[in-house]
Coordinates of C-alpha atoms in Angstrom, one line a residue:
M1 CA -11.5 -20.5 4.0
A2 CA -10.5 -22.1 6.5
L3 CA -11.3 -20.9 9.0
L4 CA -12.0 -21.0 13.3
N5 CA -14.7 -22.1 15.0
D6 CA -14.1 -22.2 18.4
T7 CA -10.7 -20.7 20.8
E8 CA -11.0 -23.2 23.4
G9 CA -7.6 -24.1 23.8
L10 CA -5.3 -21.5 22.6
S11 CA -4.6 -20.3 25.9
D12 CA -2.1 -23.1 26.2
L13 CA -0.7 -23.2 22.8
P14 CA 2.7 -23.0 22.8
V15 CA 4.1 -19.7 22.6
D16 CA 8.0 -21.1 21.6
L17 CA 8.5 -20.4 18.8
Q18 CA 11.3 -22.6 18.0
N19 CA 8.3 -25.9 19.1
V20 CA 5.3 -24.7 16.8
S21 CA 6.7 -23.0 13.6
S22 CA 8.2 -25.6 11.3
M23 CA 11.1 -23.0 11.1
S24 CA 14.6 -23.0 12.2
L25 CA 14.9 -19.3 14.7
G26 CA 17.1 -18.7 11.9
A27 CA 14.7 -18.8 9.5
Q28 CA 11.9 -16.5 10.9
I29 CA 14.3 -13.9 12.0
F30 CA 15.3 -13.8 8.5
I31 CA 11.9 -13.9 7.1
G32 CA 10.2 -12.0 9.5
T33 CA 13.0 -8.7 9.0
F34 CA 12.5 -9.6 5.4
L35 CA 8.6 -9.3 4.6
S36 CA 8.6 -6.4 7.8
I37 CA 11.2 -3.9 5.7
I38 CA 7.9 -4.8 2.5
I39 CA 5.6 -3.7 5.3
I40 CA 7.6 -0.8 6.5
M41 CA 8.2 0.8 3.4
A42 CA 3.8 -0.1 1.6
V43 CA 4.1 2.0 5.1
S44 CA 5.6 4.8 5.0
G45 CA 5.4 5.2 1.0
N46 CA 1.8 5.3 0.6
I47 CA 1.5 7.7 2.9
L48 CA 4.4 10.1 1.6
V49 CA 2.4 9.7 -1.8
C50 CA -1.1 10.7 -0.2
V51 CA 0.6 13.7 1.6
A52 CA 2.2 14.8 -1.8
V53 CA -1.0 14.3 -3.4
L54 CA -2.5 16.8 -0.9
T55 CA -0.7 19.6 0.0
D56 CA 1.9 19.9 -2.4
R57 CA 0.0 22.6 -5.2
N58 CA 1.8 21.4 -8.3
L59 CA 0.2 17.9 -7.6
R60 CA -3.1 19.1 -6.3
K61 CA -4.9 17.7 -9.2
V62 CA -8.3 15.9 -9.9
G63 CA -7.6 13.4 -11.3
N64 CA -4.4 12.7 -8.7
L65 CA -7.1 11.9 -6.3
Y66 CA -7.4 8.2 -8.2
I67 CA -4.0 8.5 -6.6
V68 CA -3.9 8.8 -3.2
S69 CA -7.5 5.8 -3.7
L70 CA -4.2 3.8 -4.9
S71 CA -2.4 4.2 -2.2
F72 CA -5.0 4.6 0.6
A73 CA -6.5 0.7 -0.4
D74 CA -1.7 -0.5 -0.3
M75 CA -1.1 1.1 2.7
T76 CA -5.1 -0.5 4.0
L77 CA -3.8 -3.5 3.2
A78 CA -0.1 -3.0 4.9
C79 CA -1.1 -2.4 8.2
L80 CA -4.5 -4.7 8.1
V81 CA -3.5 -7.5 6.0
M82 CA 0.1 -8.1 5.5
T83 CA 1.0 -7.6 9.3
F84 CA -1.5 -10.6 10.5
A85 CA -0.9 -12.6 7.6
L86 CA 3.8 -11.9 9.2
T87 CA 2.8 -13.5 12.1
N88 CA -0.1 -15.8 10.8
D89 CA 3.1 -17.6 8.5
L90 CA 5.6 -17.5 10.9
L91 CA 4.4 -19.3 14.1
E92 CA 2.2 -21.0 10.6
Y93 CA -1.0 -21.1 13.1
W94 CA -3.8 -18.3 14.1
P95 CA -3.7 -17.0 17.1
F96 CA -6.2 -13.9 16.8
G97 CA -9.8 -15.8 16.9
P98 CA -12.3 -16.4 14.9
Q99 CA -13.5 -13.6 14.1
Y100 CA -11.0 -11.5 12.5
C101 CA -9.9 -14.4 10.7
D102 CA -13.2 -13.3 8.3
T103 CA -12.7 -10.0 8.8
W104 CA -8.8 -10.3 7.9
I105 CA -9.7 -12.2 4.6
A106 CA -12.5 -10.0 3.6
F107 CA -9.9 -7.1 3.9
D108 CA -7.5 -9.3 1.5
V109 CA -10.2 -9.6 -1.2
M110 CA -11.4 -5.2 -0.4
C111 CA -7.6 -3.7 -1.2
S112 CA -6.6 -6.1 -3.4
T113 CA -10.1 -4.9 -6.1
A114 CA -9.9 -1.6 -4.6
S115 CA -6.3 -1.6 -6.1
I116 CA -6.8 -2.8 -9.5
L117 CA -10.2 -0.6 -9.6
N118 CA -8.0 2.5 -8.9
L119 CA -5.2 1.5 -11.6
C120 CA -8.2 0.6 -14.4
A121 CA -10.2 4.4 -13.4
I122 CA -6.3 5.7 -13.8
S123 CA -5.4 3.8 -17.2
L124 CA -8.6 5.8 -18.1
D125 CA -8.4 9.5 -16.7
R126 CA -4.5 9.7 -18.1
Y127 CA -6.4 8.4 -21.5
I128 CA -9.0 10.7 -21.4
H129 CA -6.4 13.4 -20.8
I130 CA -4.5 12.9 -23.5
K131 CA -7.1 11.4 -26.4
D132 CA -9.5 14.6 -25.3
P133 CA -7.8 17.4 -23.1
L134 CA -10.1 19.9 -24.3
R135 CA -13.3 18.0 -22.5
Y136 CA -11.4 16.6 -20.2
G137 CA -12.0 19.5 -17.6
R138 CA -15.5 18.9 -18.6
W139 CA -16.4 15.6 -17.9
M140 CA -13.3 14.8 -15.2
T141 CA -14.9 17.2 -12.4
K142 CA -14.6 17.0 -8.6
R143 CA -17.8 15.8 -8.0
V144 CA -17.5 12.6 -10.9
V145 CA -14.1 11.6 -9.4
T146 CA -15.2 11.9 -5.9
L147 CA -18.7 9.7 -7.1
S148 CA -16.0 7.1 -9.0
I149 CA -13.9 6.5 -6.7
G150 CA -17.2 5.9 -3.8
A151 CA -18.7 3.1 -6.3
I152 CA -14.9 1.6 -7.0
W153 CA -14.8 1.0 -2.8
V154 CA -18.4 -0.3 -3.1
M155 CA -17.9 -3.1 -5.4
A156 CA -14.7 -3.9 -3.6
A157 CA -17.2 -4.3 -0.4
L158 CA -19.8 -5.9 -2.3
V159 CA -16.8 -8.9 -3.5
S160 CA -15.6 -8.9 -0.3
F161 CA -17.2 -8.4 3.1
L162 CA -20.7 -9.5 1.6
P163 CA -20.0 -13.1 0.8
I164 CA -17.8 -13.6 3.1
S165 CA -20.4 -12.5 6.1
L166 CA -22.9 -14.4 4.5
D167 CA -19.9 -17.4 4.7
L168 CA -20.3 -18.4 1.0
H169 CA -17.3 -18.2 -0.8
R170 CA -15.8 -21.5 1.9
P171 CA -17.3 -25.2 1.1
Q172 CA -19.3 -26.7 2.9
R173 CA -17.9 -29.7 5.5
A174 CA -19.1 -32.7 6.3
S175 CA -18.1 -32.6 9.5
A176 CA -18.3 -29.2 12.2
A177 CA -15.5 -30.3 13.7
E178 CA -12.7 -26.9 13.2
P179 CA -10.1 -27.3 10.7
V180 CA -6.6 -27.7 12.5
D181 CA -3.0 -28.8 11.3
E182 CA -1.3 -32.0 11.6
R183 CA -0.2 -30.6 15.7
G184 CA -3.9 -29.8 16.2
L185 CA -3.0 -25.6 15.8
P186 CA -6.0 -24.1 14.2
Q187 CA -5.6 -22.3 10.7
C188 CA -7.2 -19.5 9.0
A189 CA -6.2 -20.1 5.2
L190 CA -7.5 -19.8 2.1
D191 CA -10.3 -22.8 0.6
L192 CA -12.8 -20.9 -1.5
T193 CA -15.3 -22.3 -3.3
P194 CA -14.4 -23.3 -7.0
L195 CA -17.2 -21.0 -8.0
Y196 CA -16.7 -17.6 -5.5
A197 CA -12.2 -18.4 -6.6
V198 CA -13.9 -17.4 -10.8
V199 CA -16.2 -14.9 -10.0
S200 CA -14.0 -12.9 -7.2
S201 CA -11.1 -13.3 -9.0
C202 CA -12.9 -12.4 -12.4
I203 CA -14.7 -9.4 -11.0
S204 CA -11.4 -7.9 -8.9
F205 CA -8.8 -9.5 -11.6
Y206 CA -9.0 -9.9 -15.3
M207 CA -12.0 -8.0 -16.2
P208 CA -10.3 -5.3 -15.1
C209 CA -6.8 -6.3 -16.2
I210 CA -8.6 -6.3 -20.2
V211 CA -10.0 -3.3 -20.0
M212 CA -6.1 -1.7 -18.7
L213 CA -5.0 -3.9 -21.4
A214 CA -7.2 -2.3 -23.9
I215 CA -6.6 1.5 -22.7
Y216 CA -3.1 1.1 -23.2
S217 CA -2.3 -0.1 -26.1
K218 CA -4.6 2.3 -27.8
L219 CA -3.2 5.1 -25.2
Y220 CA 0.4 3.4 -27.3
L221 CA -0.2 3.9 -30.7
Y222 CA -2.2 7.2 -30.0
A223 CA 0.9 8.3 -28.5
K224 CA 3.1 6.2 -31.7
Q225 CA 1.7 8.9 -33.3
H226 CA 1.4 12.3 -31.4
V227 CA 5.3 11.5 -31.9
E228 CA 5.7 11.0 -35.6
S229 CA 3.4 14.1 -35.4
I230 CA 5.7 16.3 -33.2
K231 CA 8.6 14.8 -35.7
A232 CA 7.3 16.7 -39.1
L233 CA 5.9 19.8 -36.6
S234 CA 10.2 20.0 -35.9
K235 CA 11.2 21.4 -39.3
P236 CA 14.3 23.8 -39.5
V237 CA 13.6 27.6 -39.9
M238 CA 15.9 30.6 -39.9
F239 CA 14.9 33.0 -37.1
G240 CA 13.2 32.0 -33.5
T241 CA 14.4 28.6 -33.5
I242 CA 17.4 26.5 -31.1
D243 CA 20.2 24.8 -33.5
G244 CA 18.1 25.0 -36.2
V245 CA 14.8 23.2 -34.8
A246 CA 11.8 25.0 -34.2
P247 CA 11.2 24.8 -30.2
P248 CA 7.5 22.4 -29.7
P249 CA 4.0 24.5 -29.3
A250 CA 3.0 25.1 -25.7
C251 CA 0.1 22.4 -26.5
N252 CA 3.3 19.4 -27.2
L253 CA 4.7 19.7 -24.3
C254 CA 1.7 19.1 -22.6
H255 CA 1.1 16.4 -24.4
V256 CA 4.4 14.9 -23.5
S257 CA 3.8 16.1 -20.3
E258 CA 1.1 13.6 -20.3
S259 CA 2.5 11.0 -22.5
K260 CA 5.6 11.2 -19.4
A261 CA 2.4 10.7 -17.3
A262 CA 0.9 7.6 -18.9
T263 CA 4.7 6.0 -19.0
T264 CA 4.7 6.3 -15.6
V265 CA 0.9 4.6 -14.6
G266 CA 1.8 2.3 -17.5
F267 CA 5.1 1.1 -15.7
I268 CA 2.8 0.6 -11.8
V269 CA -0.3 -1.2 -14.3
G270 CA 2.8 -3.6 -15.5
I271 CA 4.3 -3.9 -12.5
F272 CA 1.2 -4.7 -10.5
L273 CA 0.2 -7.5 -13.2
V274 CA 3.4 -9.2 -12.0
C275 CA 3.4 -9.4 -9.4
Y276 CA -0.7 -10.5 -9.0
V277 CA -0.6 -12.5 -12.4
P278 CA 0.7 -15.6 -10.4
F279 CA -1.4 -15.5 -7.8
F280 CA -4.5 -15.6 -9.2
C281 CA -3.6 -18.1 -11.4
V282 CA -3.2 -20.5 -8.6
N283 CA -6.0 -19.0 -6.1
I284 CA -7.8 -20.8 -9.0
V285 CA -5.8 -23.9 -9.1
A286 CA -5.8 -24.2 -5.7
A287 CA -9.9 -24.0 -6.0
F288 CA -10.4 -26.4 -7.8
C289 CA -7.7 -28.9 -6.6
K290 CA -6.6 -28.3 -3.1
T291 CA -3.9 -30.3 -3.2
C292 CA -2.6 -29.4 -6.5
V293 CA -0.5 -25.8 -4.5
P294 CA 2.3 -26.7 -1.7
R295 CA 1.4 -24.6 0.8
L296 CA 4.7 -22.3 0.6
V297 CA 4.2 -21.3 -3.2
F298 CA 1.3 -20.4 -1.9
Q299 CA 2.8 -18.2 0.7
T300 CA 5.4 -17.0 -1.6
L301 CA 3.2 -16.2 -4.1
T302 CA 0.6 -13.8 -1.8
W303 CA 3.2 -12.3 -0.7
F304 CA 4.6 -11.9 -4.3
G305 CA 1.2 -10.0 -4.8
Y306 CA 1.5 -8.3 -1.7
S307 CA 4.5 -6.7 -1.9
N308 CA 3.6 -4.7 -4.9
S309 CA 2.0 -1.9 -2.3
S310 CA 5.3 -1.1 -1.9
F311 CA 6.0 -0.1 -5.7
N312 CA 4.0 2.3 -6.6
P313 CA 6.3 5.3 -4.3
I314 CA 9.0 4.0 -5.5
I315 CA 7.9 4.1 -8.9
Y316 CA 6.4 7.7 -8.6
S317 CA 10.0 8.8 -7.1
I318 CA 12.0 7.2 -10.2
F319 CA 9.9 8.8 -13.3
N320 CA 7.8 11.3 -12.1
V321 CA 9.2 15.3 -11.4
E322 CA 6.7 16.4 -9.9
F323 CA 6.4 13.4 -6.8
R324 CA 10.3 13.3 -6.8
E325 CA 10.1 16.9 -5.9
A326 CA 7.2 16.5 -3.9
F327 CA 8.6 13.8 -2.1
G328 CA 12.2 15.7 -1.4
R329 CA 10.2 19.1 0.0
I330 CA 8.1 16.7 2.5
L331 CA 11.2 15.0 3.4
A332 CA 13.0 18.2 4.1
R333 CA 10.7 19.8 6.3
A334 CA 10.3 16.4 8.1
R335 CA 14.0 16.6 8.4
R336 CA 14.2 20.3 9.1
A337 CA 11.3 19.0 12.4
C338 CA 13.2 16.2 13.5
V339 CA 16.2 18.2 14.3
R340 CA 14.1 20.8 16.0
F341 CA 12.3 18.7 18.4
C342 CA 15.6 16.9 19.2
Q343 CA 17.1 20.2 19.8
V344 CA 14.1 20.9 21.6
G345 CA 14.6 18.2 23.7
L346 CA 17.4 18.5 24.2
R347 CA 17.9 22.1 25.5
S348 CA 14.9 21.3 27.8
G349 CA 17.2 18.7 28.8
R350 CA 20.2 20.3 30.2
A351 CA 17.9 22.8 31.7
C352 CA 16.3 20.2 33.5
Q353 CA 19.4 18.8 34.3
L354 CA 20.8 22.2 35.1
K355 CA 17.6 22.2 37.9
S356 CA 18.2 19.1 39.5
V357 CA 21.8 20.1 40.5
T358 CA 21.1 23.2 41.8
S359 CA 18.3 22.0 43.8
V360 CA 21.0 19.4 45.0
T361 CA 23.5 21.9 45.9
R362 CA 21.2 23.9 47.4
L363 CA 19.4 21.6 48.7
S364 CA 23.1 20.1 50.6
T365 CA 23.9 24.3 51.6
G366 CA 20.8 25.1 53.2
S367 CA 20.8 28.4 52.2
A368 CA 17.5 30.4 51.4
L369 CA 15.4 27.3 51.5
P370 CA 12.8 27.3 54.1
G371 CA 12.5 24.0 56.6
A372 CA 16.4 24.3 55.9
D373 CA 16.8 22.8 59.8
S374 CA 14.6 19.5 58.6
P375 CA 15.9 16.5 59.2
Y376 CA 15.8 15.5 55.1
V377 CA 18.5 18.5 54.8
E378 CA 20.3 18.0 57.8
R379 CA 21.5 14.2 56.4
V380 CA 21.7 15.6 52.7
T381 CA 23.8 17.5 54.1
A382 CA 25.3 15.1 56.2
I383 CA 26.0 13.5 52.5

């Protein structure tokens, strides 16, 4: 990682973006607007997910704490990483100083690691719930889920903040000079050692992905067998049927609901892999060959991975009825609160306006006011 070593000359950096960045002003506005929409969607959508799980009775389940942890990781990534990455990419230099450059990269690695580890935990939770629902309540207690979430974040911090704080992530440079670009502007970009790139990518991405793919392969086979068993049980009977087909038992309905939940998580994992596999592949290539990956390609794949943070709430609202209903109720309450607030503000504004008009009128006439013969009243009356 190319990090700043001092902040000399930062105050003399050009202010006009047109002279600093190689992009045209129109390109800056278009790219900045597009990426800002992604950031806003990630922050607002994941806040909505957290509020829905913590406030809605139907979603207040132990296993959904993993979803809250996942949304918190995506929200943190959007607030503390994507916002600064947007400025860095538009300006094409790092204006925030050397200390936060280390912190910025560490948060990037930590949030990405926490996201995929939470997805791995969610897939395991769904598998246990579908495979053995009778023992699920004994195994996945609130204490176990809380401790596992804590372990996920500790692991993510150890992969990110520990080696970066010890300066084990970047190659040793022969010169102590500050790395700058051809314009002499300071940079803060990924410049990892091959060892750290491989180890961190395996821990943060490849190994959890292998686990998730194995779990979902077994889950798919189990769901396929379960569907066949439901078809075998659904035989025509004479009484208590609908259209000659017996209704499924309550346990079957439960399994169908859990299968839909597993499908939702499967879409989340699939989109996560599509977004992040190109970045992690290029990240390792760039560690071994510094000139093989153009800067624009690396930035594009990085933002492609960042955009995954805004997809999860959309997936929940499309594939999960409980989340969709909870989102609708939260947004309806927020809209009503906004309308009431605007109405109160409008009434207060009208009241203040009427009070002001009444005060001016009374001052202009000088009626029933102490000191009506004051110079101010005389001046107002004259006006």
